[in-house]
Tab-separated table of C-alpha atoms in Angstrom:
chain	number	residue	atom	x	y	z
A	216	ALA	CA	-10.120	-19.780	8.662
A	217	GLN	CA	-9.776	-16.458	6.954
A	218	THR	CA	-8.072	-16.529	3.584
A	219	VAL	CA	-7.220	-14.101	0.800
A	220	THR	CA	-6.753	-15.300	-2.770
A	221	GLN	CA	-5.206	-13.463	-5.683
A	222	SER	CA	-5.507	-15.613	-8.792
A	223	GLN	CA	-3.444	-13.471	-11.159
A	224	PRO	CA	0.296	-13.953	-10.496
A	225	GLU	CA	1.289	-11.513	-13.232
A	226	MET	CA	-0.395	-8.887	-15.356
A	227	SER	CA	0.713	-6.251	-17.809
A	228	VAL	CA	-0.948	-3.116	-19.131
A	229	GLN	CA	-0.044	-0.426	-21.605
A	230	GLU	CA	0.683	3.003	-20.239
A	231	ALA	CA	-2.490	5.138	-19.972
A	232	GLU	CA	-4.733	2.063	-20.150
A	233	THR	CA	-6.917	0.606	-17.392
A	234	VAL	CA	-6.239	-2.643	-15.546
A	235	THR	CA	-8.178	-4.583	-12.920
A	236	LEU	CA	-6.569	-6.814	-10.301
A	237	SER	CA	-8.718	-9.480	-8.675
A	238	CYS	CA	-8.985	-10.540	-5.048
A	239	THR	CA	-11.354	-12.848	-3.243
A	240	TYR	CA	-11.471	-13.570	0.461
A	241	ASP	CA	-13.206	-15.819	2.899
A	242	THR	CA	-14.403	-14.900	6.368
A	243	SER	CA	-17.327	-15.430	8.678
A	244	GLU	CA	-16.919	-11.962	10.157
A	245	ASN	CA	-19.386	-9.231	9.320
A	246	ASN	CA	-17.181	-6.254	10.129
A	247	TYR	CA	-13.736	-6.081	8.599
A	248	TYR	CA	-11.371	-4.002	6.515
A	249	LEU	CA	-9.859	-4.688	3.130
A	250	PHE	CA	-6.775	-3.080	1.666
A	251	TRP	CA	-4.661	-2.973	-1.432
A	252	TYR	CA	-0.971	-2.461	-0.847
A	253	LYS	CA	1.685	-1.763	-3.454
A	254	GLN	CA	5.224	-3.108	-3.029
A	255	PRO	CA	7.722	-1.630	-5.490
A	256	PRO	CA	11.279	-2.956	-5.816
A	257	SER	CA	12.213	-0.695	-2.896
A	258	ARG	CA	10.298	-3.294	-0.798
A	259	GLN	CA	8.241	-0.839	1.235
A	260	MET	CA	4.557	-1.734	1.390
A	261	ILE	CA	2.555	1.343	0.464
A	262	LEU	CA	-1.161	1.608	1.152
A	263	VAL	CA	-3.084	2.188	-2.059
A	264	ILE	CA	-6.676	2.062	-0.894
A	265	ARG	CA	-8.818	0.961	2.040
A	266	GLN	CA	-12.417	-0.277	2.254
A	267	GLU	CA	-14.517	-0.774	5.374
A	268	ALA	CA	-16.944	-3.685	4.990
A	269	TYR	CA	-19.859	-1.758	6.488
A	270	LYS	CA	-19.614	0.861	3.758
A	271	GLN	CA	-21.520	0.012	0.613
A	272	GLN	CA	-19.871	2.755	-1.413
A	273	ASN	CA	-16.733	1.676	-3.222
A	274	ALA	CA	-13.570	3.486	-2.155
A	275	THR	CA	-11.680	5.657	-4.633
A	276	GLU	CA	-8.299	7.347	-4.438
A	277	ASN	CA	-7.453	9.370	-7.518
A	278	ARG	CA	-6.705	6.821	-10.290
A	279	PHE	CA	-7.384	3.863	-7.997
A	280	SER	CA	-10.833	2.477	-7.246
A	281	VAL	CA	-12.244	-0.762	-5.930
A	282	ASN	CA	-15.216	-2.919	-6.760
A	283	PHE	CA	-16.308	-4.329	-3.404
A	284	GLN	CA	-18.880	-7.110	-3.602
A	285	LYS	CA	-19.530	-8.189	-0.008
A	286	ALA	CA	-21.896	-11.043	-0.778
A	287	ALA	CA	-19.494	-12.494	-3.315
A	288	LYS	CA	-16.488	-11.743	-1.054
A	289	SER	CA	-14.738	-10.042	-3.914
A	290	PHE	CA	-12.513	-6.966	-3.779
A	291	SER	CA	-10.943	-5.941	-7.085
A	292	LEU	CA	-8.667	-2.968	-7.731
A	293	LYS	CA	-9.004	-0.864	-10.853
A	294	ILE	CA	-6.111	1.320	-11.917
A	295	SER	CA	-7.028	3.940	-14.498
A	296	ASP	CA	-4.591	5.840	-16.709
A	297	SER	CA	-1.780	3.446	-15.754
A	298	GLN	CA	1.630	5.004	-15.258
A	299	LEU	CA	5.111	3.500	-15.388
A	300	GLY	CA	5.425	4.168	-11.657
A	301	ASP	CA	2.537	1.782	-11.019
A	302	THR	CA	4.832	-1.138	-11.849
A	303	ALA	CA	5.033	-3.161	-8.614
A	304	MET	CA	3.686	-6.133	-6.695
A	305	TYR	CA	0.142	-5.548	-5.485
A	306	PHE	CA	-1.160	-7.312	-2.398
A	307	CYS	CA	-4.741	-7.609	-1.259
A	308	ALA	CA	-5.064	-7.754	2.540
A	309	PHE	CA	-7.796	-8.382	5.094
A	310	THR	CA	-8.161	-7.631	8.767
A	311	SER	CA	-11.154	-8.143	11.016
A	312	GLY	CA	-10.162	-5.425	13.460
A	313	THR	CA	-7.168	-4.487	15.488
A	314	TYR	CA	-5.379	-7.700	14.866
A	315	LYS	CA	-3.283	-9.299	12.159
A	316	TYR	CA	-3.463	-8.694	8.458
A	317	ILE	CA	-3.895	-11.629	6.109
A	318	PHE	CA	-2.298	-11.100	2.723
A	319	GLY	CA	-2.786	-12.731	-0.638
A	320	THR	CA	0.142	-14.027	-2.660
A	321	GLY	CA	0.304	-10.899	-4.769
A	322	THR	CA	-0.029	-9.847	-8.403
A	323	ARG	CA	3.011	-8.570	-10.244
A	324	LEU	CA	1.894	-5.664	-12.428
A	325	LYS	CA	4.064	-4.358	-15.232
A	326	VAL	CA	3.152	-1.147	-17.007
A	327	LEU	CA	4.514	-1.067	-20.544
A	328	ALA	CA	5.676	2.103	-22.255
B	61	GLU	CA	7.855	7.639	3.452
B	62	THR	CA	5.681	6.108	6.185
B	63	GLY	CA	7.670	7.147	9.251
B	64	VAL	CA	8.361	3.508	10.124
B	65	THR	CA	12.062	2.725	10.020
B	66	GLN	CA	13.780	-0.634	10.263
B	67	SER	CA	17.391	-1.576	10.821
B	68	PRO	CA	19.486	-3.034	9.443
B	69	THR	CA	18.335	-3.112	5.821
B	70	HIS	CA	20.320	-6.230	4.982
B	71	LEU	CA	21.855	-8.924	7.150
B	72	ILE	CA	23.696	-12.181	6.560
B	73	LYS	CA	23.839	-14.747	9.362
B	74	THR	CA	25.038	-18.306	9.739
B	75	ARG	CA	22.704	-21.161	10.555
B	76	GLY	CA	22.391	-21.581	14.319
B	77	GLN	CA	23.156	-17.952	15.126
B	78	GLN	CA	20.817	-15.440	16.721
B	79	VAL	CA	19.614	-12.178	15.174
B	80	THR	CA	17.873	-9.024	16.393
B	81	LEU	CA	15.944	-6.795	14.036
B	82	ARG	CA	14.762	-3.332	15.045
B	83	CYS	CA	11.795	-1.170	14.205
B	84	SER	CA	10.925	2.409	15.045
B	85	SER	CA	7.169	3.035	14.880
B	86	GLN	CA	5.460	5.972	13.298
B	87	SER	CA	4.966	8.793	15.781
B	88	GLY	CA	1.681	8.436	17.684
B	89	HIS	CA	1.265	4.740	16.930
B	90	ASN	CA	0.940	2.260	19.813
B	91	THR	CA	0.890	-1.098	18.044
B	92	VAL	CA	3.633	-2.930	16.190
B	93	SER	CA	3.300	-6.073	14.119
B	94	TRP	CA	5.999	-8.157	12.498
B	95	TYR	CA	5.652	-10.096	9.259
B	96	GLN	CA	7.858	-12.554	7.401
B	97	GLN	CA	7.782	-12.341	3.618
B	98	ALA	CA	9.449	-15.225	1.806
B	99	LEU	CA	10.520	-14.659	-1.780
B	100	GLY	CA	7.525	-14.503	-4.103
B	101	GLN	CA	5.013	-14.739	-1.272
B	102	GLY	CA	2.758	-12.432	0.657
B	103	PRO	CA	3.714	-11.369	4.181
B	104	GLN	CA	2.912	-13.827	6.971
B	105	PHE	CA	1.988	-12.552	10.430
B	106	ILE	CA	4.524	-13.365	13.154
B	107	PHE	CA	3.172	-11.436	16.163
B	108	GLN	CA	1.798	-8.137	17.339
B	109	TYR	CA	2.671	-5.971	20.340
B	110	TYR	CA	0.308	-3.521	21.969
B	111	ARG	CA	1.410	-1.436	24.936
B	112	GLU	CA	4.494	-3.608	25.404
B	113	GLU	CA	2.522	-6.886	25.603
B	114	GLU	CA	2.272	-9.583	22.958
B	115	ASN	CA	-1.239	-9.262	21.572
B	116	GLY	CA	-1.399	-12.181	19.192
B	117	ARG	CA	0.871	-14.622	17.430
B	118	GLY	CA	0.925	-16.397	14.112
B	119	ASN	CA	2.135	-19.889	13.359
B	120	PHE	CA	5.783	-19.321	14.245
B	121	PRO	CA	7.884	-21.293	16.769
B	122	PRO	CA	8.975	-19.857	20.132
B	123	ARG	CA	12.465	-19.123	18.827
B	124	PHE	CA	10.793	-16.081	17.253
B	125	SER	CA	10.340	-13.580	20.072
B	126	GLY	CA	9.859	-9.870	20.405
B	127	LEU	CA	9.803	-6.806	22.558
B	128	GLN	CA	8.066	-3.472	22.468
B	129	PHE	CA	9.545	-0.568	24.392
B	130	PRO	CA	7.826	2.369	26.158
B	131	ASN	CA	8.529	4.568	23.143
B	132	TYR	CA	6.701	1.922	21.037
B	133	SER	CA	9.805	0.882	19.147
B	134	SER	CA	10.205	-2.865	18.795
B	135	GLU	CA	12.637	-5.722	18.320
B	136	LEU	CA	12.257	-9.088	16.651
B	137	ASN	CA	14.637	-11.763	17.889
B	138	VAL	CA	15.200	-15.066	16.160
B	139	ASN	CA	17.254	-17.778	17.843
B	140	ALA	CA	18.857	-20.858	16.306
B	141	LEU	CA	18.539	-19.535	12.773
B	142	GLU	CA	17.541	-21.973	10.047
B	143	LEU	CA	18.018	-21.648	6.304
B	144	ASP	CA	14.240	-21.263	5.868
B	145	ASP	CA	14.336	-18.123	8.007
B	146	SER	CA	15.845	-16.312	5.020
B	147	ALA	CA	13.213	-13.731	4.110
B	148	LEU	CA	12.216	-10.081	4.183
B	149	TYR	CA	11.031	-9.105	7.655
B	150	LEU	CA	8.522	-6.290	7.725
B	151	CYS	CA	7.486	-4.175	10.656
B	152	ALA	CA	4.129	-2.405	10.622
B	153	SER	CA	2.802	0.162	13.048
B	154	SER	CA	-0.741	1.316	13.651
B	155	LEU	CA	-2.835	3.196	16.156
B	156	VAL	CA	-5.350	1.136	18.081
B	157	VAL	CA	-7.971	2.879	20.203
B	158	SER	CA	-10.589	0.597	21.741
B	159	THR	CA	-11.807	-1.527	18.841
B	160	MET	CA	-10.814	0.921	16.144
B	161	THR	CA	-7.586	0.845	14.225
B	162	THR	CA	-5.889	2.883	11.581
B	163	GLU	CA	-4.368	1.101	8.645
B	164	ALA	CA	-0.923	-0.396	9.141
B	165	PHE	CA	2.078	1.528	7.909
B	166	PHE	CA	5.058	-0.565	6.919
B	167	GLY	CA	8.781	-0.078	7.110
B	168	GLN	CA	11.093	-0.880	4.234
B	169	GLY	CA	11.986	-4.228	5.721
B	170	THR	CA	15.127	-6.109	6.703
B	171	ARG	CA	16.401	-8.671	4.220
B	172	LEU	CA	17.800	-11.582	6.249
B	173	THR	CA	19.899	-14.215	4.544
B	174	VAL	CA	20.858	-17.334	6.490
B	175	VAL	CA	23.776	-19.314	5.070
């Protein structure tokens, strides 16, 4: 069975600092996609960053970057220069293709002024 | 804004009743998935519709059913509501072409409370 695990229920970071959120997953597939989604209090899931498993290069999107370790099945999210607007729940998600997404239980991130 | 809209935003129902939730997909997308997100949890996959056919189902009973229409909008129907059905219901749309897919774009969800 495919699973996604986020072991940090809550984290906090000072504004302008850097924080890393952890995610591990389990699958026997070789081709798959990994995502980080942000869910603010408005409830809408917003895509933060996407990584294709066949790509060795880590994805980056402005202040957001990932550390993708395929052999270790690890997919962490680094947020640089944290901003108050980054305060939200962050979910790691996995899909092996056109089918369902499997989500972790989330990490609640609070950015402190 | 993702272009995926859900209605209503909030709903209160009584145990045993039936409910219909609606989702309008992002323009150009042909696939809709529904997820249930209980408080403090990650979303759980209910089912997916592709070209008006159910294309996969999670571990949910048959009283959870759905439809996808020719314009790719979708409905989630839940019969015989139970207290544990109280959750945020999320709709996600994506474009599937052959074996390739775009990432899923989510609506803002419908908060269902069963009393």
